[in-house]
PDB file of C-alpha atoms and ligand atoms in Angstrom:
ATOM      1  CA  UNK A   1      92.124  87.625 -37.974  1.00  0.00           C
ATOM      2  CA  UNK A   2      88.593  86.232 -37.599  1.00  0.00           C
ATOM      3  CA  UNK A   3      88.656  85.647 -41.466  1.00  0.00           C
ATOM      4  CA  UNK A   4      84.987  85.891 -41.976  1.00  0.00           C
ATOM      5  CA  UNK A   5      83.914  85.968 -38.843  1.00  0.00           C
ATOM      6  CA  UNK A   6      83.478  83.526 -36.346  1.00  0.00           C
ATOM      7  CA  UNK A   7      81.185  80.352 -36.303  1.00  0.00           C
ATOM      8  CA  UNK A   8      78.341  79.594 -33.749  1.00  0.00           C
ATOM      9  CA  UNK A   9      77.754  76.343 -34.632  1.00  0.00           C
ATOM     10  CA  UNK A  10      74.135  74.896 -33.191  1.00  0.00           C
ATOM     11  CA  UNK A  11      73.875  71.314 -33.100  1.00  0.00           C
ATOM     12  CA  UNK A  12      70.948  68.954 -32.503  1.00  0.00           C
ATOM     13  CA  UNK A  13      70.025  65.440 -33.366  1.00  0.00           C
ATOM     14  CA  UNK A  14      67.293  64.199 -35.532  1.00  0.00           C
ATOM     15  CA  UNK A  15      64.071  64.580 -33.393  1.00  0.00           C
ATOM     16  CA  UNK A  16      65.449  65.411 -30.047  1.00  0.00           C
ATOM     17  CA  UNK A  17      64.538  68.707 -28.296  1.00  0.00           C
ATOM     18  CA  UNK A  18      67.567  70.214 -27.043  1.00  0.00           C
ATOM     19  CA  UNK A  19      70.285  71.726 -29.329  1.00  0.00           C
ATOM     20  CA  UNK A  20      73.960  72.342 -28.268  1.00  0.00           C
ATOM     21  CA  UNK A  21      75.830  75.786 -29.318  1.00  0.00           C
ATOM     22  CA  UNK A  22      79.354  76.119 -29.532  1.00  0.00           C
ATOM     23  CA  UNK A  23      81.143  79.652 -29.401  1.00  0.00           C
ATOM     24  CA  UNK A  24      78.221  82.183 -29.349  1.00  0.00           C
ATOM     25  CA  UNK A  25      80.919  84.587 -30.682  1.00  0.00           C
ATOM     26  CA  UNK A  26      80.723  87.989 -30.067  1.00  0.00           C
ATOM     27  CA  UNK A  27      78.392  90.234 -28.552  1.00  0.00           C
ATOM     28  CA  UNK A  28      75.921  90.981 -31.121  1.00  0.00           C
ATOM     29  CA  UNK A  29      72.061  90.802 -29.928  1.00  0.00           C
ATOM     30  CA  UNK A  30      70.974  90.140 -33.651  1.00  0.00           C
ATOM     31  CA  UNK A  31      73.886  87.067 -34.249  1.00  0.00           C
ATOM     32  CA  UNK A  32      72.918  86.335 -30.041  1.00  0.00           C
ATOM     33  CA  UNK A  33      68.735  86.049 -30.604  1.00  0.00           C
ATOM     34  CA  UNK A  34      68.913  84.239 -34.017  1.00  0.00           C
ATOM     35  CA  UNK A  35      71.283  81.760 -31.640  1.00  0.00           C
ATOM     36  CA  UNK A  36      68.261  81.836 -29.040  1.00  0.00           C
ATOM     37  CA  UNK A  37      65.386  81.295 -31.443  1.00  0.00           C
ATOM     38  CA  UNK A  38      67.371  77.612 -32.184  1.00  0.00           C
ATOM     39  CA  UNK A  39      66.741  76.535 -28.458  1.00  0.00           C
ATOM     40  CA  UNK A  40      66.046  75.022 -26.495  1.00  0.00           C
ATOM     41  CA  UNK A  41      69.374  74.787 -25.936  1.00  0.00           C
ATOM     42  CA  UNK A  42      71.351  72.057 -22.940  1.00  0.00           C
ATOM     43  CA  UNK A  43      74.287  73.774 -22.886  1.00  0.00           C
ATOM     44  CA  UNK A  44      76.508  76.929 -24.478  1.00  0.00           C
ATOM     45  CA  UNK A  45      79.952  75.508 -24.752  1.00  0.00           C
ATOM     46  CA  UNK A  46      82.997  77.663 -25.438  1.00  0.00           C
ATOM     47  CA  UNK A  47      86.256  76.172 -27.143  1.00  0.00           C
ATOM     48  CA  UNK A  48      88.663  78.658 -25.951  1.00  0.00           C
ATOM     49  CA  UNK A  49      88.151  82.093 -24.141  1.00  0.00           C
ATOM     50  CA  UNK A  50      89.148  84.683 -26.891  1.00  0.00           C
ATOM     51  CA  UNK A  51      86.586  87.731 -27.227  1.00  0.00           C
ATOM     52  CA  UNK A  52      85.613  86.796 -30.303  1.00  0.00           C
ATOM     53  CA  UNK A  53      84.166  83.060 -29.313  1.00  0.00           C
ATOM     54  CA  UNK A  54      83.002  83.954 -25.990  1.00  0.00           C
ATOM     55  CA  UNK A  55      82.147  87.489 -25.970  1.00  0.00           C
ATOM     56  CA  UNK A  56      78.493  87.099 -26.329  1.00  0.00           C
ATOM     57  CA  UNK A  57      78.112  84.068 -23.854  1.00  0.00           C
ATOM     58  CA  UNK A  58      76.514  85.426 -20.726  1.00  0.00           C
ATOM     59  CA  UNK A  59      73.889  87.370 -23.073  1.00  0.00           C
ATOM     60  CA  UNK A  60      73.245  84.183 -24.666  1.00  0.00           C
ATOM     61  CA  UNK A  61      72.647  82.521 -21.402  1.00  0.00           C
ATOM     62  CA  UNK A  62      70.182  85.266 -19.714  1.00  0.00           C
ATOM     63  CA  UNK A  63      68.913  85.283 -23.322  1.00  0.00           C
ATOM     64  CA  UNK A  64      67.862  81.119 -22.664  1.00  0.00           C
ATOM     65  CA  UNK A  65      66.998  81.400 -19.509  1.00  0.00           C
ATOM     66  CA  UNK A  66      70.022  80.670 -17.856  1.00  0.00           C
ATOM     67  CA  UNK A  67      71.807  78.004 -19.533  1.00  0.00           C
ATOM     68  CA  UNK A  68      75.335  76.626 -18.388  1.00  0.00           C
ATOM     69  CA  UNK A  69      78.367  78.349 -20.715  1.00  0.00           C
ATOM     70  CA  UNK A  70      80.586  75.163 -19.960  1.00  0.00           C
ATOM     71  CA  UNK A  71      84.480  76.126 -20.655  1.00  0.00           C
ATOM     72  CA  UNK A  72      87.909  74.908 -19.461  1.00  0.00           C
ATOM     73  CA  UNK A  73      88.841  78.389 -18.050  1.00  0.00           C
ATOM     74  CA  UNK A  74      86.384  78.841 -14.786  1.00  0.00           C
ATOM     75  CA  UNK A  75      86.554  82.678 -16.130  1.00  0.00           C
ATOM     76  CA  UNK A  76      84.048  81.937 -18.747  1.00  0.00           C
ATOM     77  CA  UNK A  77      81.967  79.578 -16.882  1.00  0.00           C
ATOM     78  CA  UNK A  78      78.465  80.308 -15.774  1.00  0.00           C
ATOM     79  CA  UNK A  79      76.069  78.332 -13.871  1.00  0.00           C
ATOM     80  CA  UNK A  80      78.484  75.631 -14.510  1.00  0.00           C
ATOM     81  CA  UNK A  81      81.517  73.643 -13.636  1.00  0.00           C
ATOM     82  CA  UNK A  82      84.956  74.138 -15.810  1.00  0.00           C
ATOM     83  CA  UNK A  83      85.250  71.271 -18.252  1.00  0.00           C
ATOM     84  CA  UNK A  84      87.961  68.977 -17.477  1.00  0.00           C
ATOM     85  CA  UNK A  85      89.861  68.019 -19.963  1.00  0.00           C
ATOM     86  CA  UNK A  86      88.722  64.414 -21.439  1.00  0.00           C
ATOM     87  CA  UNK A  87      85.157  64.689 -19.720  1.00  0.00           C
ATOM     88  CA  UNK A  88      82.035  63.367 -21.487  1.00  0.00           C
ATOM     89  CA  UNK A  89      79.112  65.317 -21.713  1.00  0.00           C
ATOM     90  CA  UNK A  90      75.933  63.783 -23.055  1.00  0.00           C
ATOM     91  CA  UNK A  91      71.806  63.863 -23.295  1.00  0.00           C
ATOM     92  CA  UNK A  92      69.442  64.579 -26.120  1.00  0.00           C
ATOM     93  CA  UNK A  93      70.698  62.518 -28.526  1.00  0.00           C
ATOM     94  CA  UNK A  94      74.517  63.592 -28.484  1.00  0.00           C
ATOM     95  CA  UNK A  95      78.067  62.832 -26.720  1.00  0.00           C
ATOM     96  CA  UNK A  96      80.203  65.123 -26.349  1.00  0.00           C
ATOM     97  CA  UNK A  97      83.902  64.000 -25.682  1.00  0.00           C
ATOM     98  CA  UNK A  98      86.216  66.846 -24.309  1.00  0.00           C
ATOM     99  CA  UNK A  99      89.366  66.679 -26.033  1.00  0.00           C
ATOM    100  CA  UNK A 100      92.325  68.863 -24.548  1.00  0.00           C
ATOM    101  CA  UNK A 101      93.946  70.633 -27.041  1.00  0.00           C
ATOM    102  CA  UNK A 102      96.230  73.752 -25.837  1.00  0.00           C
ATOM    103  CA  UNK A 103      98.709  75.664 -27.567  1.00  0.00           C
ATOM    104  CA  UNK A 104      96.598  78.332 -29.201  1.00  0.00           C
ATOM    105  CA  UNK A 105      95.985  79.328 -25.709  1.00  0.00           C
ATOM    106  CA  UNK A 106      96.611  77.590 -22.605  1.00  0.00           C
ATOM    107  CA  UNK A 107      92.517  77.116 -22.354  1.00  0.00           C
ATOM    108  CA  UNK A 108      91.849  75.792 -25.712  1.00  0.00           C
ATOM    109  CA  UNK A 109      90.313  72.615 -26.498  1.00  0.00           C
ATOM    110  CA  UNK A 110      88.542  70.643 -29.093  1.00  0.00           C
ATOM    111  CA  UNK A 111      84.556  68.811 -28.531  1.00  0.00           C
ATOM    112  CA  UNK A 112      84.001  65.368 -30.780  1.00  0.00           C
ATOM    113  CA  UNK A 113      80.690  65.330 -31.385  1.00  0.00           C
ATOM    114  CA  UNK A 114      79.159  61.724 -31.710  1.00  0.00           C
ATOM    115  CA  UNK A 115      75.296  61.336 -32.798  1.00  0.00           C
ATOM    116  CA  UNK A 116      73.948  57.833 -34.350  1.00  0.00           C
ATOM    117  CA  UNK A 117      77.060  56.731 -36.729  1.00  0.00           C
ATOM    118  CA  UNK A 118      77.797  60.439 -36.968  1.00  0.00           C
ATOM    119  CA  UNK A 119      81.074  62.315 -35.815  1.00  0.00           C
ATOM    120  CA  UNK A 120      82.478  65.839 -35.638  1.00  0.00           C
ATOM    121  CA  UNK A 121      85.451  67.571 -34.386  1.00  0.00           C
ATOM    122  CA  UNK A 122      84.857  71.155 -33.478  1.00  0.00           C
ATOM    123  CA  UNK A 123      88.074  72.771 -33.434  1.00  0.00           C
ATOM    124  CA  UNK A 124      87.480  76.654 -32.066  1.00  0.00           C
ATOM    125  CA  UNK A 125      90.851  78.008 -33.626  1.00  0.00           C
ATOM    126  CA  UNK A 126      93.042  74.995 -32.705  1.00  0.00           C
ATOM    127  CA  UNK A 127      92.327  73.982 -37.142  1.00  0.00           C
ATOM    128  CA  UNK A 128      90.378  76.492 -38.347  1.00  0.00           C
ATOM    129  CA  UNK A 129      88.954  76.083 -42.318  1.00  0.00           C
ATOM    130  CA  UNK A 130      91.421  77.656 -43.979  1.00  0.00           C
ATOM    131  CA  UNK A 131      94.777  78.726 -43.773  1.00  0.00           C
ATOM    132  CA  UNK A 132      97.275  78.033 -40.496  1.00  0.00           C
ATOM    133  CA  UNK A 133      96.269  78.871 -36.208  1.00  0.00           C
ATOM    134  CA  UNK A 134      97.820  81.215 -34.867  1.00  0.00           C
ATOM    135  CA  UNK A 135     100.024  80.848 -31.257  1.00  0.00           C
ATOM    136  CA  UNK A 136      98.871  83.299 -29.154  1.00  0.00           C
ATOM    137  CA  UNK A 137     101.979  83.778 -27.607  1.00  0.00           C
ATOM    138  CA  UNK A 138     102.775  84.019 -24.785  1.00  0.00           C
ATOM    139  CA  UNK A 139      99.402  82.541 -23.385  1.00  0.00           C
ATOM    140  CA  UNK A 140      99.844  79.680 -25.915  1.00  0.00           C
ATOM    141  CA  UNK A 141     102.531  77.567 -26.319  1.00  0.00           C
ATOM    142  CA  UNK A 142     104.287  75.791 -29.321  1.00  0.00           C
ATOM    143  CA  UNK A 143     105.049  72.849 -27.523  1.00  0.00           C
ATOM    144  CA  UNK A 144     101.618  72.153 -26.440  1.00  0.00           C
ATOM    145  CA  UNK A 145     100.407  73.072 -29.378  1.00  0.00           C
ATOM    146  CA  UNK A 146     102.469  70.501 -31.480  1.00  0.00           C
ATOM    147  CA  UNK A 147     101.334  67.608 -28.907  1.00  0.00           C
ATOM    148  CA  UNK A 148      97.779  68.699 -29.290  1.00  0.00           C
ATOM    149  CA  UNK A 149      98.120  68.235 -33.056  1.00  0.00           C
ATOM    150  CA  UNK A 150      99.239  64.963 -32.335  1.00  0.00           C
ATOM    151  CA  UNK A 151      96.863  63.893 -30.625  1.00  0.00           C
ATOM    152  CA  UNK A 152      94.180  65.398 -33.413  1.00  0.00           C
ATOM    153  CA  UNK A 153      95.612  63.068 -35.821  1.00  0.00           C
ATOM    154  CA  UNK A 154      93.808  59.816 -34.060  1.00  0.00           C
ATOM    155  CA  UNK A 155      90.825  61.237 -35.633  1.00  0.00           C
ATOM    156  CA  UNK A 156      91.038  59.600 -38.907  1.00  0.00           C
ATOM    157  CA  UNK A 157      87.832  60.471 -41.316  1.00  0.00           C
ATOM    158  CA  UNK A 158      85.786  62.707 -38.922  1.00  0.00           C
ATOM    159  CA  UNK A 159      84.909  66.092 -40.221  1.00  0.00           C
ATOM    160  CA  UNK A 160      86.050  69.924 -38.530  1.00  0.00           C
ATOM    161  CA  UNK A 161      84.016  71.820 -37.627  1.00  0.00           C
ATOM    162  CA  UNK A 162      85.896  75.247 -37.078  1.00  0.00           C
ATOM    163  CA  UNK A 163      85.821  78.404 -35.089  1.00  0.00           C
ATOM    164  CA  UNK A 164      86.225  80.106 -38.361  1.00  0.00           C
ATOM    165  CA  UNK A 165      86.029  79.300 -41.990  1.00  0.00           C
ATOM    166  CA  UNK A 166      84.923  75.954 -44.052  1.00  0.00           C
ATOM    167  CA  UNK A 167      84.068  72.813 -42.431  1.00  0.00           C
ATOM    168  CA  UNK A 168      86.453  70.403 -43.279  1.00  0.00           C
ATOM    169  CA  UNK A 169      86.438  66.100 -43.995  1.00  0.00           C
ATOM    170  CA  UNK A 170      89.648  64.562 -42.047  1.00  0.00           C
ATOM    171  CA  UNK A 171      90.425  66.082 -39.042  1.00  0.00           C
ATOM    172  CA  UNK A 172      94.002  63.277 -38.843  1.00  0.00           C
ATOM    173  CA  UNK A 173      95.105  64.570 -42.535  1.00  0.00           C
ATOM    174  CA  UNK A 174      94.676  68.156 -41.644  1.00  0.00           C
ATOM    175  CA  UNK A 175      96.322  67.552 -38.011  1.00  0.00           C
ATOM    176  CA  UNK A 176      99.062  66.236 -40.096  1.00  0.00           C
ATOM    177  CA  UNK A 177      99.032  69.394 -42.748  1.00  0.00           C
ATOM    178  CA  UNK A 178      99.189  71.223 -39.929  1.00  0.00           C
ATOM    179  CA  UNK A 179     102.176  69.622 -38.338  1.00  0.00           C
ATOM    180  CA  UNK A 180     104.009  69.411 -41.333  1.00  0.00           C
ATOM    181  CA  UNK A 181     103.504  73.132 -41.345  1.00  0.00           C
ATOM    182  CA  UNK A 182     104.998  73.653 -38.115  1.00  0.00           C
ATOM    183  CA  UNK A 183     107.836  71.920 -38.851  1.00  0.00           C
ATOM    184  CA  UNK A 184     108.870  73.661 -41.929  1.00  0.00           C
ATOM    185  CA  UNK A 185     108.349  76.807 -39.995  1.00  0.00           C
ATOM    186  CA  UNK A 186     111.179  75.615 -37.386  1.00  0.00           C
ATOM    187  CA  UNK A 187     112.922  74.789 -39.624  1.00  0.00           C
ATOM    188  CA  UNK A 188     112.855  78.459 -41.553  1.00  0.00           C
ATOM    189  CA  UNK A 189     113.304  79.700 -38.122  1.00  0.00           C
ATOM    190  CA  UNK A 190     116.678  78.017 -37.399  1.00  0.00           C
ATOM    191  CA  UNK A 191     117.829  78.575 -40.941  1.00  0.00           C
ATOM    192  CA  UNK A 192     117.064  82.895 -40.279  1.00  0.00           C
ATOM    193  CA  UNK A 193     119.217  82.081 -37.064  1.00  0.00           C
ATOM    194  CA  UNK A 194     122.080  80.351 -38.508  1.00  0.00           C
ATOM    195  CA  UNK A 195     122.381  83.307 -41.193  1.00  0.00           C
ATOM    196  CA  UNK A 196     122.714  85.288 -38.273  1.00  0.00           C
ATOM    197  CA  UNK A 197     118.776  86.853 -37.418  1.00  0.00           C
ATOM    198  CA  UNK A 198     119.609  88.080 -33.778  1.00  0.00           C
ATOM    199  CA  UNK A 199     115.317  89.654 -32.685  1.00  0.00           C
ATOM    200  CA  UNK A 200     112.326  88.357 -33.652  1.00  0.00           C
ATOM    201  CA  UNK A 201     111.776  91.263 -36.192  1.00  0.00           C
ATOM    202  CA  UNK A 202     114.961  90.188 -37.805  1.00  0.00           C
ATOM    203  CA  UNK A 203     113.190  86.312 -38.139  1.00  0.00           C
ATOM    204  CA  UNK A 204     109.922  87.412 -38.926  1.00  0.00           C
ATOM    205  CA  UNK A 205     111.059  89.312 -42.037  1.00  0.00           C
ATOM    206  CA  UNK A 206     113.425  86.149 -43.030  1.00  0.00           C
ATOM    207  CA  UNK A 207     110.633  83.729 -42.450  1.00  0.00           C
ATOM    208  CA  UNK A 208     107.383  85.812 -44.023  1.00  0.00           C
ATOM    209  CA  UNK A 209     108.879  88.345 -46.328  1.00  0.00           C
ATOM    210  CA  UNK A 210     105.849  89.264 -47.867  1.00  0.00           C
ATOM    211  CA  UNK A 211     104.087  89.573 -44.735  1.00  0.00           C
ATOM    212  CA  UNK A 212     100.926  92.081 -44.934  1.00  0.00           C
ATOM    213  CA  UNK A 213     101.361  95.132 -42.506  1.00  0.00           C
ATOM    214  CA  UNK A 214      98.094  94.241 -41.310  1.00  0.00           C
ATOM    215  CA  UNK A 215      98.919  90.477 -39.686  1.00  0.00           C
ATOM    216  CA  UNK A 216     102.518  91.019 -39.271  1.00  0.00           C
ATOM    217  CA  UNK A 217     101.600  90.991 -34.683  1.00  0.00           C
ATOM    218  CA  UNK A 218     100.593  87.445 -36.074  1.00  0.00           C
ATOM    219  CA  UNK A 219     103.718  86.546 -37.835  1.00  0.00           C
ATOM    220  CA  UNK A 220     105.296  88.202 -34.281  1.00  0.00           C
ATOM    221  CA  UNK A 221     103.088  86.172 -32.045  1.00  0.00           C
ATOM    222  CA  UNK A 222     103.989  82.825 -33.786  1.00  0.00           C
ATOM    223  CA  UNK A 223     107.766  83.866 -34.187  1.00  0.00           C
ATOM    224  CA  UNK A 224     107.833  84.511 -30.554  1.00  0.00           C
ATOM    225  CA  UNK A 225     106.412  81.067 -29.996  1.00  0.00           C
ATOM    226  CA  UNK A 226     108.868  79.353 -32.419  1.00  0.00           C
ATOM    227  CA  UNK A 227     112.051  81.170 -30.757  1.00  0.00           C
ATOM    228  CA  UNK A 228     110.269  79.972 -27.296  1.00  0.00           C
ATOM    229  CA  UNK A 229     109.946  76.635 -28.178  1.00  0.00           C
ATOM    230  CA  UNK A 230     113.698  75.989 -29.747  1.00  0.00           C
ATOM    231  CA  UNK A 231     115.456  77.947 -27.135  1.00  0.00           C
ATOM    232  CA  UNK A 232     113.979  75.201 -24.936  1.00  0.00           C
ATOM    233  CA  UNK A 233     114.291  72.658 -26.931  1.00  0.00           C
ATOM    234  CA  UNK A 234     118.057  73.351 -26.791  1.00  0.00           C
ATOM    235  CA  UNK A 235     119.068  75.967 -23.993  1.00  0.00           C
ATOM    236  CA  UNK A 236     122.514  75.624 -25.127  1.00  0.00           C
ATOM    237  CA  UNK A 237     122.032  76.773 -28.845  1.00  0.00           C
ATOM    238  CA  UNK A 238     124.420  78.700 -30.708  1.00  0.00           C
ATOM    239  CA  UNK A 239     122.025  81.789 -30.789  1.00  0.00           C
ATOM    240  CA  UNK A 240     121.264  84.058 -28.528  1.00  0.00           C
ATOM    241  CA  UNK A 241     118.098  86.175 -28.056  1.00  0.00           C
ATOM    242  CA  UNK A 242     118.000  89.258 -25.897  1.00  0.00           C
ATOM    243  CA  UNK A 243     114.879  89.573 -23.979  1.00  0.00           C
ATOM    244  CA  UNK A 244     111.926  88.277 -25.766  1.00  0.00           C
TER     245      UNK A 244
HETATM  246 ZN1  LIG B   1      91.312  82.356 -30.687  1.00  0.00          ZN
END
């Protein structure tokens, strides 16, 4: 699920003295001090709150001295105020645009990162480098998460930086990959209905046949947010779902 591993990305501009980390990750002391021995550091921001980004946060902090972990959910804030979405943080040579982005969870959200001419979109797990997010259903949300795709396509040209995998060049063409993606997906989704798929067990082996053992809670978690999403979209559908 991490694919390999999760990236703590440290950024600082030419000549200036304080660096910016996103997503310390987990708690690791080794990963947490080679974070450290980067600083100073202004502030430790977090792009959504699963264990795997934030985990290692507060060490990293009392690590520093006490740095601000900045993050939408006040849960993972310390020394801090939440982020609200569409604030602008800025100093030592860097802006950082907040850029609210649910859907993988309900606290995810993106940072553009603006230096000189330069830009970056750090994603956390909202694009990651390779392959398709996940919905964490039922804390994210399909609808949200299509919208927040949306919106990601504005970015036309400006590198991803994501929460796992390969940095990418175009955050807009992958935002539209992505959507493209999702879209297909529904579309499987009502087709495993129509033939007459009545659980999500029955869709998820329609939709991803050759699912591995070992990510089929995935395949559940996004089925689960596809049924969510169409039942809603049309509460008077043909199908009907027991209990989900
Ligand atoms: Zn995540």
């Amino acid at each position: 699920m991490t694919l390999d591993g999760t990236n703590t990305w440290v950024l600082r501009a030419p000549g200036a003295e304080y660096a910016t980390v996103i997503d310390p990750g987990p708690l690791d002391d080794d990963h947490l001090r080679r974070i450290a021995a980067h600083g100073p550091i202004q502030f430790i921001l977090v792009t959504h709150g699963h264990v795997d980004h934030v985990e290692g946060a507060a060490r990293l902090s009392e690590l520093l001295g006490g740095t601000a972990v900045l993050a939408a959910d006040p849960a993972h804030t310390v020394g801090g105020d939440p982020l609200d979405p569409d604030e602008s943080l800025g100093g030592n040579g860097i802006e950082i645009h907040v850029v609210d982005t649910p859907g993988h969870t309900r606290d995810s959200v993106c940072f553009l990162v603006e230096s000189g001419n330069d830009r970056a979109m750090l994603t956390g797990d909202t694009i990651l480098g390779r392959g398709t997010a996940v919905v964490a259903w039922p804390d994210g949300d399909l609808g949200a998460y299509l919208t927040s795709l949306g919106r990601l396509t504005a970015y036309e040209d400006v590198p991803v930086l994501p929460g796992h995998g390969p940095a990418l060049t175009d955050c807009a063409a992958v935002a539209r990959e992505y959507l493209d993606h999702r879209r297909d997906r529904l579309d499987q989704v009502r087709a495993a209905l129509a033939a007459g798929a009545t659980t999500p067990e029955a869709v998820v082996d329609a939709v991803y046949p050759d699912i591995d053992p070992g990510v089929r809670f995935a395949a559940e978690w996004s089925t689960r947010a596809q049924l969510d999403y169409l039942r809603r979209e049309s509460q008077s559908g043909p199908w009907r779902l027991d209990p989900l």
